[in-house]
Structure formats: structure tokens, C-alpha cells
Short mmCIF file of N, CA and C in Angstrom, two decimals:
data_model
loop_
_atom_site.label_atom_id
_atom_site.label_comp_id
_atom_site.label_asym_id
_atom_site.label_seq_id
_atom_site.Cartn_x
_atom_site.Cartn_y
_atom_site.Cartn_z
N VAL F 1 25.23 -23.36 7.32
CA VAL F 1 25.13 -21.99 7.75
C VAL F 1 25.03 -21.05 6.55
N THR F 2 25.81 -21.31 5.50
CA THR F 2 25.79 -20.46 4.32
C THR F 2 24.41 -20.46 3.67
N GLU F 3 23.77 -21.62 3.59
CA GLU F 3 22.43 -21.72 3.01
C GLU F 3 21.43 -20.92 3.83
N LEU F 4 21.53 -20.98 5.15
CA LEU F 4 20.65 -20.23 6.04
C LEU F 4 20.87 -18.73 5.86
N GLN F 5 22.13 -18.30 5.76
CA GLN F 5 22.42 -16.89 5.53
C GLN F 5 21.83 -16.41 4.20
N ASN F 6 21.96 -17.23 3.16
CA ASN F 6 21.38 -16.90 1.87
C ASN F 6 19.87 -16.74 1.97
N ALA F 7 19.23 -17.69 2.64
CA ALA F 7 17.77 -17.65 2.79
C ALA F 7 17.33 -16.40 3.54
N LEU F 8 18.04 -16.04 4.61
CA LEU F 8 17.69 -14.85 5.37
C LEU F 8 17.88 -13.58 4.55
N THR F 9 18.95 -13.53 3.77
CA THR F 9 19.20 -12.38 2.91
C THR F 9 18.11 -12.25 1.86
N CYS F 10 17.75 -13.37 1.23
CA CYS F 10 16.68 -13.36 0.22
C CYS F 10 15.35 -12.95 0.84
N ALA F 11 15.02 -13.49 2.00
CA ALA F 11 13.77 -13.15 2.68
C ALA F 11 13.74 -11.67 3.01
N GLY F 12 14.87 -11.12 3.44
CA GLY F 12 14.94 -9.69 3.73
C GLY F 12 14.68 -8.85 2.50
N ARG F 13 15.25 -9.26 1.37
CA ARG F 13 15.04 -8.52 0.11
C ARG F 13 13.59 -8.62 -0.34
N VAL F 14 12.98 -9.79 -0.21
CA VAL F 14 11.57 -9.97 -0.58
C VAL F 14 10.70 -9.02 0.24
N MET F 15 10.97 -8.94 1.54
CA MET F 15 10.18 -8.06 2.41
C MET F 15 10.36 -6.60 2.00
N GLU F 16 11.59 -6.21 1.64
CA GLU F 16 11.83 -4.85 1.17
C GLU F 16 10.98 -4.54 -0.07
N LEU F 17 10.95 -5.48 -1.02
CA LEU F 17 10.19 -5.28 -2.24
C LEU F 17 8.69 -5.19 -1.97
N ILE F 18 8.19 -6.02 -1.08
CA ILE F 18 6.76 -5.99 -0.76
C ILE F 18 6.38 -4.66 -0.12
N GLU F 19 7.24 -4.15 0.75
CA GLU F 19 6.94 -2.91 1.47
C GLU F 19 7.24 -1.65 0.65
N GLU F 20 7.95 -1.80 -0.46
CA GLU F 20 8.34 -0.67 -1.28
C GLU F 20 7.12 0.02 -1.87
N GLU F 21 7.15 1.34 -1.91
CA GLU F 21 6.06 2.11 -2.51
C GLU F 21 6.07 1.89 -4.03
N PRO F 22 4.87 1.82 -4.65
CA PRO F 22 4.83 1.67 -6.11
C PRO F 22 5.55 2.83 -6.78
N GLN F 23 6.29 2.53 -7.84
CA GLN F 23 7.02 3.56 -8.56
C GLN F 23 6.15 4.13 -9.67
N ALA F 24 6.39 5.39 -9.98
CA ALA F 24 5.70 6.01 -11.10
C ALA F 24 6.19 5.35 -12.38
N PRO F 25 5.32 5.25 -13.40
CA PRO F 25 5.76 4.63 -14.65
C PRO F 25 6.89 5.41 -15.30
N GLU F 26 7.67 4.71 -16.11
CA GLU F 26 8.73 5.36 -16.85
C GLU F 26 8.10 6.41 -17.75
N PRO F 27 8.75 7.54 -17.92
CA PRO F 27 8.12 8.62 -18.67
C PRO F 27 7.87 8.32 -20.14
N GLU F 28 8.84 7.70 -20.85
CA GLU F 28 8.67 7.49 -22.29
C GLU F 28 8.25 6.06 -22.60
N ASN F 29 7.27 5.90 -23.46
CA ASN F 29 6.78 4.59 -23.89
C ASN F 29 6.26 3.73 -22.74
N ALA F 30 5.87 4.33 -21.64
CA ALA F 30 5.38 3.56 -20.50
C ALA F 30 3.89 3.82 -20.34
N ARG F 31 3.21 2.88 -19.74
CA ARG F 31 1.80 3.06 -19.46
C ARG F 31 1.48 2.31 -18.18
N THR F 32 0.41 2.71 -17.55
CA THR F 32 -0.03 2.04 -16.34
C THR F 32 -1.07 1.01 -16.74
N VAL F 33 -0.91 -0.22 -16.30
CA VAL F 33 -1.86 -1.27 -16.61
C VAL F 33 -3.07 -1.08 -15.70
N ASN F 34 -4.25 -1.13 -16.29
CA ASN F 34 -5.48 -1.00 -15.53
C ASN F 34 -5.82 -2.35 -14.91
N ALA F 35 -5.63 -2.49 -13.61
CA ALA F 35 -5.94 -3.74 -12.91
C ALA F 35 -7.42 -3.75 -12.58
N ASP F 36 -8.22 -4.44 -13.39
CA ASP F 36 -9.68 -4.41 -13.24
C ASP F 36 -10.23 -5.41 -12.24
N GLY F 37 -9.44 -6.34 -11.79
CA GLY F 37 -10.00 -7.37 -10.93
C GLY F 37 -8.97 -7.97 -10.01
N HIS F 38 -9.32 -9.09 -9.47
CA HIS F 38 -8.40 -9.75 -8.55
C HIS F 38 -8.38 -11.25 -8.83
N VAL F 39 -7.47 -11.92 -8.17
CA VAL F 39 -7.28 -13.36 -8.34
C VAL F 39 -7.55 -14.04 -7.00
N GLU F 40 -8.35 -15.09 -7.03
CA GLU F 40 -8.65 -15.84 -5.81
C GLU F 40 -8.32 -17.32 -6.03
N LEU F 41 -7.68 -17.90 -5.05
CA LEU F 41 -7.45 -19.34 -5.03
C LEU F 41 -8.15 -19.86 -3.78
N GLU F 42 -9.03 -20.82 -3.97
CA GLU F 42 -9.80 -21.36 -2.85
C GLU F 42 -9.57 -22.86 -2.74
N LYS F 43 -8.94 -23.26 -1.65
CA LYS F 43 -8.69 -24.67 -1.33
C LYS F 43 -8.09 -25.42 -2.52
N VAL F 44 -7.02 -24.85 -3.11
CA VAL F 44 -6.39 -25.43 -4.29
C VAL F 44 -5.45 -26.57 -3.88
N TYR F 45 -5.58 -27.67 -4.60
CA TYR F 45 -4.72 -28.85 -4.44
C TYR F 45 -4.10 -29.15 -5.79
N PHE F 46 -2.88 -29.65 -5.77
CA PHE F 46 -2.27 -30.14 -7.01
C PHE F 46 -1.27 -31.22 -6.67
N SER F 47 -1.27 -32.26 -7.50
CA SER F 47 -0.24 -33.29 -7.39
C SER F 47 0.03 -33.86 -8.77
N TYR F 48 1.29 -34.15 -9.02
CA TYR F 48 1.66 -34.80 -10.27
C TYR F 48 1.36 -36.29 -10.20
N VAL F 49 1.48 -36.84 -8.99
CA VAL F 49 1.14 -38.24 -8.74
C VAL F 49 0.16 -38.27 -7.57
N PRO F 50 -0.91 -39.07 -7.65
CA PRO F 50 -1.98 -39.03 -6.64
C PRO F 50 -1.52 -39.22 -5.20
N GLU F 51 -0.53 -40.05 -4.98
CA GLU F 51 -0.14 -40.34 -3.59
C GLU F 51 0.76 -39.27 -2.96
N LYS F 52 1.18 -38.27 -3.75
CA LYS F 52 2.06 -37.23 -3.19
C LYS F 52 1.53 -35.84 -3.59
N LYS F 53 0.92 -35.16 -2.62
CA LYS F 53 0.38 -33.82 -2.87
C LYS F 53 1.52 -32.81 -2.86
N LEU F 54 1.56 -31.96 -3.89
CA LEU F 54 2.56 -30.91 -3.96
C LEU F 54 1.99 -29.61 -3.36
N ILE F 55 0.76 -29.28 -3.74
CA ILE F 55 0.06 -28.11 -3.21
C ILE F 55 -1.18 -28.63 -2.50
N GLU F 56 -1.37 -28.20 -1.26
CA GLU F 56 -2.47 -28.75 -0.47
C GLU F 56 -3.23 -27.64 0.25
N ASN F 57 -4.52 -27.53 -0.03
CA ASN F 57 -5.43 -26.59 0.64
C ASN F 57 -4.87 -25.17 0.63
N PHE F 58 -4.48 -24.70 -0.55
CA PHE F 58 -3.85 -23.39 -0.70
C PHE F 58 -4.92 -22.35 -0.98
N ASN F 59 -4.94 -21.29 -0.16
CA ASN F 59 -5.90 -20.20 -0.30
C ASN F 59 -5.14 -18.89 -0.47
N LEU F 60 -5.65 -18.05 -1.38
CA LEU F 60 -4.98 -16.77 -1.63
C LEU F 60 -5.97 -15.83 -2.29
N SER F 61 -5.92 -14.57 -1.91
CA SER F 61 -6.72 -13.53 -2.56
C SER F 61 -5.79 -12.36 -2.83
N VAL F 62 -5.64 -12.02 -4.10
CA VAL F 62 -4.77 -10.91 -4.49
C VAL F 62 -5.64 -9.83 -5.11
N LYS F 63 -5.63 -8.68 -4.49
CA LYS F 63 -6.43 -7.54 -4.95
C LYS F 63 -5.67 -6.75 -6.01
N PRO F 64 -6.38 -5.98 -6.83
CA PRO F 64 -5.71 -5.17 -7.85
C PRO F 64 -4.65 -4.26 -7.25
N GLY F 65 -3.47 -4.26 -7.85
CA GLY F 65 -2.38 -3.42 -7.40
C GLY F 65 -1.60 -3.96 -6.22
N GLN F 66 -2.07 -5.03 -5.63
CA GLN F 66 -1.39 -5.61 -4.47
C GLN F 66 -0.17 -6.40 -4.93
N ARG F 67 0.90 -6.32 -4.17
CA ARG F 67 2.12 -7.08 -4.46
C ARG F 67 2.22 -8.23 -3.48
N ILE F 68 2.56 -9.39 -4.00
CA ILE F 68 2.80 -10.54 -3.14
C ILE F 68 4.09 -11.21 -3.58
N ALA F 69 4.62 -12.02 -2.72
CA ALA F 69 5.80 -12.83 -3.06
C ALA F 69 5.48 -14.26 -2.68
N ILE F 70 5.79 -15.17 -3.57
CA ILE F 70 5.64 -16.59 -3.29
C ILE F 70 7.05 -17.13 -3.12
N VAL F 71 7.38 -17.50 -1.89
CA VAL F 71 8.74 -17.95 -1.60
C VAL F 71 8.70 -19.35 -1.00
N GLY F 72 9.78 -20.04 -1.14
CA GLY F 72 9.89 -21.38 -0.58
C GLY F 72 11.08 -22.09 -1.18
N PRO F 73 11.41 -23.24 -0.64
CA PRO F 73 12.57 -23.98 -1.14
C PRO F 73 12.32 -24.54 -2.54
N THR F 74 13.39 -24.91 -3.19
CA THR F 74 13.31 -25.54 -4.51
C THR F 74 12.42 -26.77 -4.44
N GLY F 75 11.51 -26.87 -5.41
CA GLY F 75 10.65 -28.05 -5.50
C GLY F 75 9.40 -28.02 -4.65
N CYS F 76 9.11 -26.88 -4.01
CA CYS F 76 7.93 -26.84 -3.13
C CYS F 76 6.64 -26.53 -3.88
N GLY F 77 6.72 -26.16 -5.18
CA GLY F 77 5.51 -25.95 -5.97
C GLY F 77 5.23 -24.51 -6.37
N LYS F 78 6.19 -23.61 -6.25
CA LYS F 78 5.96 -22.21 -6.61
C LYS F 78 5.62 -22.06 -8.09
N THR F 79 6.45 -22.61 -8.95
CA THR F 79 6.20 -22.52 -10.39
C THR F 79 4.94 -23.29 -10.77
N THR F 80 4.72 -24.42 -10.15
CA THR F 80 3.51 -25.21 -10.41
C THR F 80 2.27 -24.39 -10.07
N LEU F 81 2.30 -23.66 -8.97
CA LEU F 81 1.17 -22.81 -8.58
C LEU F 81 0.90 -21.75 -9.64
N ILE F 82 1.96 -21.10 -10.12
CA ILE F 82 1.80 -20.09 -11.17
C ILE F 82 1.22 -20.72 -12.43
N LYS F 83 1.68 -21.90 -12.78
CA LYS F 83 1.15 -22.58 -13.97
C LYS F 83 -0.32 -22.94 -13.79
N CYS F 84 -0.74 -23.24 -12.58
CA CYS F 84 -2.17 -23.49 -12.30
C CYS F 84 -2.97 -22.21 -12.50
N ILE F 85 -2.47 -21.10 -11.99
CA ILE F 85 -3.17 -19.82 -12.14
C ILE F 85 -3.29 -19.45 -13.61
N LEU F 86 -2.25 -19.71 -14.39
CA LEU F 86 -2.26 -19.38 -15.82
C LEU F 86 -3.11 -20.34 -16.64
N GLY F 87 -3.51 -21.46 -16.03
CA GLY F 87 -4.29 -22.45 -16.77
C GLY F 87 -3.43 -23.43 -17.54
N LEU F 88 -2.12 -23.41 -17.32
CA LEU F 88 -1.23 -24.34 -18.00
C LEU F 88 -1.30 -25.73 -17.36
N LEU F 89 -1.68 -25.76 -16.08
CA LEU F 89 -1.91 -27.01 -15.35
C LEU F 89 -3.28 -26.91 -14.69
N LYS F 90 -3.95 -28.03 -14.57
CA LYS F 90 -5.26 -28.04 -13.92
C LYS F 90 -5.11 -28.54 -12.48
N PRO F 91 -5.58 -27.73 -11.51
CA PRO F 91 -5.50 -28.19 -10.13
C PRO F 91 -6.28 -29.49 -9.94
N THR F 92 -5.82 -30.32 -9.02
CA THR F 92 -6.54 -31.57 -8.74
C THR F 92 -7.70 -31.34 -7.80
N GLY F 93 -7.79 -30.15 -7.23
CA GLY F 93 -8.90 -29.80 -6.36
C GLY F 93 -8.93 -28.30 -6.14
N GLY F 94 -10.06 -27.81 -5.67
CA GLY F 94 -10.21 -26.40 -5.38
C GLY F 94 -10.58 -25.59 -6.61
N GLU F 95 -10.51 -24.27 -6.44
CA GLU F 95 -10.95 -23.39 -7.51
C GLU F 95 -10.03 -22.18 -7.63
N ILE F 96 -9.76 -21.81 -8.88
CA ILE F 96 -8.99 -20.60 -9.17
C ILE F 96 -9.93 -19.67 -9.93
N ILE F 97 -10.15 -18.48 -9.37
CA ILE F 97 -11.08 -17.52 -9.96
C ILE F 97 -10.30 -16.29 -10.39
N LEU F 98 -10.35 -15.98 -11.68
CA LEU F 98 -9.66 -14.82 -12.23
C LEU F 98 -10.69 -13.74 -12.54
N HIS F 99 -10.70 -12.68 -11.77
CA HIS F 99 -11.62 -11.56 -11.98
C HIS F 99 -10.93 -10.50 -12.82
N ILE F 100 -10.53 -10.91 -14.01
CA ILE F 100 -9.82 -9.99 -14.90
C ILE F 100 -10.45 -10.07 -16.27
N PRO F 101 -10.32 -8.98 -17.05
CA PRO F 101 -10.98 -8.95 -18.35
C PRO F 101 -10.39 -9.96 -19.32
N ALA F 102 -11.22 -10.38 -20.27
CA ALA F 102 -10.78 -11.30 -21.31
C ALA F 102 -9.93 -10.55 -22.33
N THR F 103 -9.12 -11.29 -23.04
CA THR F 103 -8.32 -10.75 -24.13
C THR F 103 -9.25 -10.26 -25.23
N LYS F 104 -8.85 -9.19 -25.92
CA LYS F 104 -9.64 -8.72 -27.07
C LYS F 104 -9.86 -9.88 -28.02
N GLY F 105 -11.08 -10.05 -28.46
CA GLY F 105 -11.39 -11.11 -29.41
C GLY F 105 -11.68 -12.44 -28.74
N SER F 106 -11.63 -12.49 -27.41
CA SER F 106 -11.91 -13.72 -26.69
C SER F 106 -12.76 -13.39 -25.48
N ASP F 107 -13.91 -14.03 -25.36
CA ASP F 107 -14.75 -13.77 -24.20
C ASP F 107 -14.52 -14.83 -23.13
N ILE F 108 -13.54 -15.70 -23.32
CA ILE F 108 -13.27 -16.77 -22.36
C ILE F 108 -11.92 -16.58 -21.68
N GLN F 109 -10.86 -16.45 -22.46
CA GLN F 109 -9.51 -16.47 -21.91
C GLN F 109 -9.10 -15.10 -21.39
N PRO F 110 -8.79 -15.00 -20.09
CA PRO F 110 -8.33 -13.72 -19.57
C PRO F 110 -6.94 -13.40 -20.10
N SER F 111 -6.61 -12.14 -20.07
CA SER F 111 -5.33 -11.69 -20.58
C SER F 111 -4.29 -11.71 -19.46
N LEU F 112 -3.38 -12.67 -19.53
CA LEU F 112 -2.31 -12.80 -18.56
C LEU F 112 -0.98 -12.86 -19.30
N GLY F 113 0.02 -12.23 -18.74
CA GLY F 113 1.37 -12.32 -19.30
C GLY F 113 2.21 -13.22 -18.42
N TYR F 114 3.10 -13.99 -19.03
CA TYR F 114 3.91 -14.94 -18.27
C TYR F 114 5.29 -15.05 -18.90
N LEU F 115 6.30 -14.88 -18.09
CA LEU F 115 7.67 -15.07 -18.53
C LEU F 115 8.28 -16.13 -17.62
N PRO F 116 8.48 -17.34 -18.14
CA PRO F 116 8.99 -18.42 -17.29
C PRO F 116 10.42 -18.17 -16.85
N GLN F 117 10.83 -18.88 -15.78
CA GLN F 117 12.21 -18.77 -15.29
C GLN F 117 13.20 -19.14 -16.37
N TYR F 118 12.92 -20.22 -17.04
CA TYR F 118 13.79 -20.74 -18.08
C TYR F 118 12.93 -20.98 -19.31
N SER F 119 13.48 -20.61 -20.44
CA SER F 119 12.73 -20.83 -21.68
C SER F 119 13.40 -21.94 -22.47
N THR F 120 12.60 -22.87 -22.92
CA THR F 120 13.13 -23.97 -23.73
C THR F 120 12.92 -23.64 -25.21
N ILE F 121 13.22 -22.42 -25.57
CA ILE F 121 13.05 -21.98 -26.95
C ILE F 121 14.23 -22.50 -27.77
N ASP F 122 13.94 -22.97 -28.96
CA ASP F 122 14.98 -23.48 -29.86
C ASP F 122 15.62 -22.29 -30.56
N LYS F 123 16.85 -21.97 -30.18
CA LYS F 123 17.52 -20.79 -30.73
C LYS F 123 17.88 -20.97 -32.21
N LYS F 124 17.74 -22.19 -32.73
CA LYS F 124 18.00 -22.41 -34.16
C LYS F 124 16.75 -22.16 -35.00
N PHE F 125 15.59 -22.03 -34.34
CA PHE F 125 14.34 -21.79 -35.06
C PHE F 125 14.44 -20.43 -35.74
N PRO F 126 14.12 -20.37 -37.04
CA PRO F 126 14.29 -19.12 -37.79
C PRO F 126 13.17 -18.11 -37.51
N ILE F 127 13.29 -17.39 -36.41
CA ILE F 127 12.29 -16.39 -36.04
C ILE F 127 13.03 -15.15 -35.53
N SER F 128 12.52 -13.98 -35.91
CA SER F 128 13.18 -12.74 -35.53
C SER F 128 12.63 -12.21 -34.20
N VAL F 129 13.30 -11.23 -33.66
CA VAL F 129 12.87 -10.57 -32.42
C VAL F 129 11.45 -10.03 -32.60
N GLU F 130 11.22 -9.34 -33.72
CA GLU F 130 9.89 -8.77 -33.98
C GLU F 130 8.82 -9.87 -34.02
N GLU F 131 9.12 -10.97 -34.67
CA GLU F 131 8.15 -12.07 -34.77
C GLU F 131 7.87 -12.71 -33.41
N VAL F 132 8.91 -12.83 -32.58
CA VAL F 132 8.72 -13.37 -31.23
C VAL F 132 7.76 -12.48 -30.45
N ILE F 133 8.02 -11.18 -30.47
CA ILE F 133 7.18 -10.24 -29.72
C ILE F 133 5.76 -10.24 -30.26
N LEU F 134 5.59 -10.19 -31.57
CA LEU F 134 4.25 -10.20 -32.16
C LEU F 134 3.50 -11.51 -31.88
N SER F 135 4.22 -12.60 -31.64
CA SER F 135 3.56 -13.87 -31.36
C SER F 135 2.73 -13.79 -30.08
N GLY F 136 2.99 -12.80 -29.23
CA GLY F 136 2.18 -12.57 -28.05
C GLY F 136 0.78 -12.11 -28.38
N LEU F 137 0.55 -11.71 -29.64
CA LEU F 137 -0.77 -11.28 -30.09
C LEU F 137 -1.48 -12.35 -30.90
N SER F 138 -0.90 -13.52 -31.02
CA SER F 138 -1.45 -14.57 -31.88
C SER F 138 -2.87 -14.96 -31.53
N ILE F 139 -3.26 -14.86 -30.28
CA ILE F 139 -4.62 -15.21 -29.88
C ILE F 139 -5.65 -14.25 -30.48
N GLN F 140 -5.18 -13.06 -30.88
CA GLN F 140 -6.09 -12.04 -31.40
C GLN F 140 -6.30 -12.14 -32.91
N LYS F 141 -5.70 -13.14 -33.55
CA LYS F 141 -5.87 -13.28 -35.00
C LYS F 141 -5.99 -14.75 -35.37
N SER F 142 -6.47 -14.99 -36.58
CA SER F 142 -6.56 -16.37 -37.03
C SER F 142 -5.17 -16.83 -37.48
N LEU F 143 -5.02 -18.12 -37.63
CA LEU F 143 -3.73 -18.71 -37.99
C LEU F 143 -3.23 -18.21 -39.34
N THR F 144 -4.15 -17.95 -40.28
CA THR F 144 -3.74 -17.57 -41.63
C THR F 144 -3.71 -16.07 -41.88
N SER F 145 -4.27 -15.28 -40.97
CA SER F 145 -4.28 -13.83 -41.19
C SER F 145 -2.95 -13.21 -40.78
N ARG F 146 -2.70 -12.04 -41.33
CA ARG F 146 -1.47 -11.31 -41.02
C ARG F 146 -1.74 -10.34 -39.87
N PHE F 147 -0.66 -9.87 -39.25
CA PHE F 147 -0.80 -8.86 -38.21
C PHE F 147 -1.21 -7.54 -38.87
N THR F 148 -2.07 -6.79 -38.20
CA THR F 148 -2.52 -5.50 -38.72
C THR F 148 -1.41 -4.47 -38.55
N SER F 149 -1.55 -3.33 -39.24
CA SER F 149 -0.55 -2.27 -39.09
C SER F 149 -0.56 -1.74 -37.65
N GLU F 150 -1.73 -1.73 -37.00
CA GLU F 150 -1.82 -1.30 -35.61
C GLU F 150 -1.03 -2.25 -34.69
N GLN F 151 -1.15 -3.55 -34.95
CA GLN F 151 -0.41 -4.54 -34.15
C GLN F 151 1.09 -4.42 -34.39
N LYS F 152 1.48 -4.18 -35.65
CA LYS F 152 2.91 -4.02 -35.95
C LYS F 152 3.47 -2.76 -35.28
N GLU F 153 2.67 -1.70 -35.23
CA GLU F 153 3.09 -0.48 -34.55
C GLU F 153 3.26 -0.73 -33.06
N LYS F 154 2.34 -1.47 -32.49
CA LYS F 154 2.45 -1.83 -31.07
C LYS F 154 3.72 -2.65 -30.84
N GLY F 155 4.03 -3.54 -31.78
CA GLY F 155 5.26 -4.32 -31.70
C GLY F 155 6.49 -3.43 -31.68
N LYS F 156 6.51 -2.39 -32.52
CA LYS F 156 7.63 -1.44 -32.55
C LYS F 156 7.77 -0.73 -31.20
N GLN F 157 6.63 -0.36 -30.62
CA GLN F 157 6.67 0.31 -29.31
C GLN F 157 7.25 -0.62 -28.23
N ILE F 158 6.87 -1.88 -28.27
CA ILE F 158 7.38 -2.85 -27.29
C ILE F 158 8.88 -3.09 -27.52
N ILE F 159 9.28 -3.18 -28.78
CA ILE F 159 10.71 -3.35 -29.11
C ILE F 159 11.50 -2.20 -28.51
N SER F 160 10.99 -0.98 -28.66
CA SER F 160 11.65 0.19 -28.10
C SER F 160 11.67 0.13 -26.58
N ARG F 161 10.53 -0.21 -25.99
CA ARG F 161 10.41 -0.30 -24.53
C ARG F 161 11.38 -1.32 -23.94
N MET F 162 11.63 -2.41 -24.69
CA MET F 162 12.53 -3.47 -24.23
C MET F 162 14.00 -3.17 -24.55
N GLY F 163 14.24 -2.04 -25.22
CA GLY F 163 15.63 -1.67 -25.55
C GLY F 163 16.21 -2.55 -26.63
N LEU F 164 15.37 -2.98 -27.58
CA LEU F 164 15.83 -3.90 -28.63
C LEU F 164 15.82 -3.25 -30.02
N GLU F 165 15.81 -1.91 -30.07
CA GLU F 165 15.84 -1.23 -31.36
C GLU F 165 17.10 -1.64 -32.12
N GLY F 166 16.94 -1.84 -33.41
CA GLY F 166 18.06 -2.27 -34.24
C GLY F 166 18.25 -3.78 -34.27
N LEU F 167 17.53 -4.48 -33.40
CA LEU F 167 17.63 -5.94 -33.35
C LEU F 167 16.35 -6.62 -33.83
N GLU F 168 15.35 -5.84 -34.22
CA GLU F 168 14.04 -6.40 -34.54
C GLU F 168 14.05 -7.46 -35.64
N HIS F 169 15.00 -7.38 -36.56
CA HIS F 169 15.06 -8.36 -37.65
C HIS F 169 16.13 -9.44 -37.40
N ARG F 170 16.78 -9.36 -36.26
CA ARG F 170 17.82 -10.33 -35.93
C ARG F 170 17.18 -11.64 -35.48
N SER F 171 17.77 -12.74 -35.89
CA SER F 171 17.31 -14.07 -35.48
C SER F 171 17.56 -14.24 -33.98
N ILE F 172 16.66 -14.94 -33.30
CA ILE F 172 16.81 -15.12 -31.86
C ILE F 172 18.09 -15.90 -31.52
N GLY F 173 18.58 -16.69 -32.45
CA GLY F 173 19.82 -17.43 -32.22
C GLY F 173 21.05 -16.54 -32.14
N GLN F 174 20.92 -15.29 -32.59
CA GLN F 174 22.03 -14.34 -32.57
C GLN F 174 21.96 -13.38 -31.40
N LEU F 175 21.04 -13.61 -30.47
CA LEU F 175 20.86 -12.72 -29.33
C LEU F 175 21.65 -13.21 -28.12
N SER F 176 22.00 -12.27 -27.26
CA SER F 176 22.59 -12.65 -25.97
C SER F 176 21.46 -13.18 -25.09
N GLY F 177 21.81 -13.78 -23.97
CA GLY F 177 20.79 -14.30 -23.06
C GLY F 177 19.86 -13.21 -22.56
N GLY F 178 20.42 -12.04 -22.22
CA GLY F 178 19.60 -10.92 -21.74
C GLY F 178 18.69 -10.36 -22.81
N GLN F 179 19.19 -10.27 -24.05
CA GLN F 179 18.37 -9.79 -25.16
C GLN F 179 17.21 -10.75 -25.42
N LEU F 180 17.47 -12.04 -25.35
CA LEU F 180 16.42 -13.03 -25.55
C LEU F 180 15.35 -12.90 -24.46
N GLN F 181 15.78 -12.74 -23.20
CA GLN F 181 14.83 -12.58 -22.10
C GLN F 181 13.96 -11.34 -22.32
N ARG F 182 14.56 -10.24 -22.80
CA ARG F 182 13.79 -9.02 -23.05
C ARG F 182 12.79 -9.22 -24.20
N ALA F 183 13.19 -9.98 -25.22
CA ALA F 183 12.26 -10.29 -26.32
C ALA F 183 11.09 -11.12 -25.80
N LEU F 184 11.38 -12.10 -24.94
CA LEU F 184 10.32 -12.94 -24.38
C LEU F 184 9.43 -12.15 -23.43
N LEU F 185 10.00 -11.20 -22.69
CA LEU F 185 9.20 -10.32 -21.85
C LEU F 185 8.29 -9.45 -22.72
N GLY F 186 8.83 -8.96 -23.83
CA GLY F 186 8.01 -8.19 -24.78
C GLY F 186 6.84 -8.99 -25.29
N ARG F 187 7.06 -10.28 -25.58
CA ARG F 187 5.97 -11.16 -26.02
C ARG F 187 4.92 -11.30 -24.93
N ALA F 188 5.34 -11.33 -23.67
CA ALA F 188 4.41 -11.49 -22.55
C ALA F 188 3.56 -10.25 -22.31
N ILE F 189 4.11 -9.06 -22.56
CA ILE F 189 3.36 -7.83 -22.22
C ILE F 189 2.66 -7.17 -23.41
N ILE F 190 2.94 -7.59 -24.64
CA ILE F 190 2.34 -6.92 -25.79
C ILE F 190 0.81 -7.04 -25.82
N SER F 191 0.27 -8.07 -25.21
CA SER F 191 -1.18 -8.26 -25.24
C SER F 191 -1.90 -7.49 -24.12
N ASP F 192 -1.18 -6.59 -23.45
CA ASP F 192 -1.75 -5.80 -22.34
C ASP F 192 -2.34 -6.69 -21.27
N PRO F 193 -1.53 -7.57 -20.70
CA PRO F 193 -2.07 -8.46 -19.67
C PRO F 193 -2.53 -7.69 -18.44
N ALA F 194 -3.47 -8.29 -17.74
CA ALA F 194 -4.00 -7.63 -16.53
C ALA F 194 -3.00 -7.70 -15.42
#
């Protein structure tokens, strides 16, 4: 009964969020993302092992500015579906069409931001908050080139937006869980994902 009550409460909250009117952007350091396209999934299939389909004949069309919720029990394939959309996993069937602009400097890869539920980041790795956030721009530069002053300025704006001022030079191993999540969110949005 407790599990059912939890599920009903969660479903109610999801419906509230879907029906909620879009909020105006935050006044300082905020911007509205220009949603130029939509995402379509047509007859998508995925399985980790051939004899057991995890996602089967999944169809979805998400228009610019539209909010959706993907809900279901643990292990039903929600995260796997997101990874397929991001191109981190290849569907075993069907087609995923991203009608969104490519990242600056790339005419192939669309600009998407992703913050996973859990991050397997090594907190002992010697990298600062600023470096983590700037790593979200790595696709826009070569491996040996440095970040431009414009990119570093954008990094400062994201650090401020994430409420991490004063922590930009701190090692990620010295951050709280919430601070680390905000740094990883900053990495996901610095590239202006669609």
C-alpha cells in the first residue's frame, strides 16, 4: 500500500508540473533558450540482450517548448531512452530524429545538455569547478588549444548562475554533493543546448 501511495503522489506531482504555466526567466544572468526544432522517435526499439526487449515500438514527438514526463517503474528503460536520444546508446531499431541546430563548430552533432541521475566522477581527479564547467565547451575546441577569453567569460557567467562564486578554483573533491551537481549542471548548459 505504501508503494502505491508513493506512486500516486509522484504521478500527481508530475501532472502538476506538466500542466504548470512556463515561468519567466530569472531576471539576472538568465536567458531564454531558443528552441529551434523538435525531437521525434519513430518505432524505437532497444535491448541490451537480443532475447529481451527493453524498449519496444516507442513513438514520441516533442515540439519546441513542450514539456513531457517519462515515468515508469525502476528498470523500465527511462534512462536508456534518454541515452538513446543523446546518442550515447544506439537503438536496435527505429529512428530518432533531432530537429535541432548543431553545436558551433560542428555541422553534425546537435547541441544537447545532459545531467545524469548519478555521476561516476572521480572526486580525487585534480580538476576545479571552473575546469569542469568549461569542459562542456570541449567540443568547440581542439584538444591542444586553450579556451578563449570569451569562453572563460561565459564560464564565469555560468559559475555565477549556478551559485558557485568563490568556488571556481576549488577542487571537485572538496565540494558538497549539491555543489558538485550544480557544477555538472553548469557543464551541461554552458554549450547553449537546445
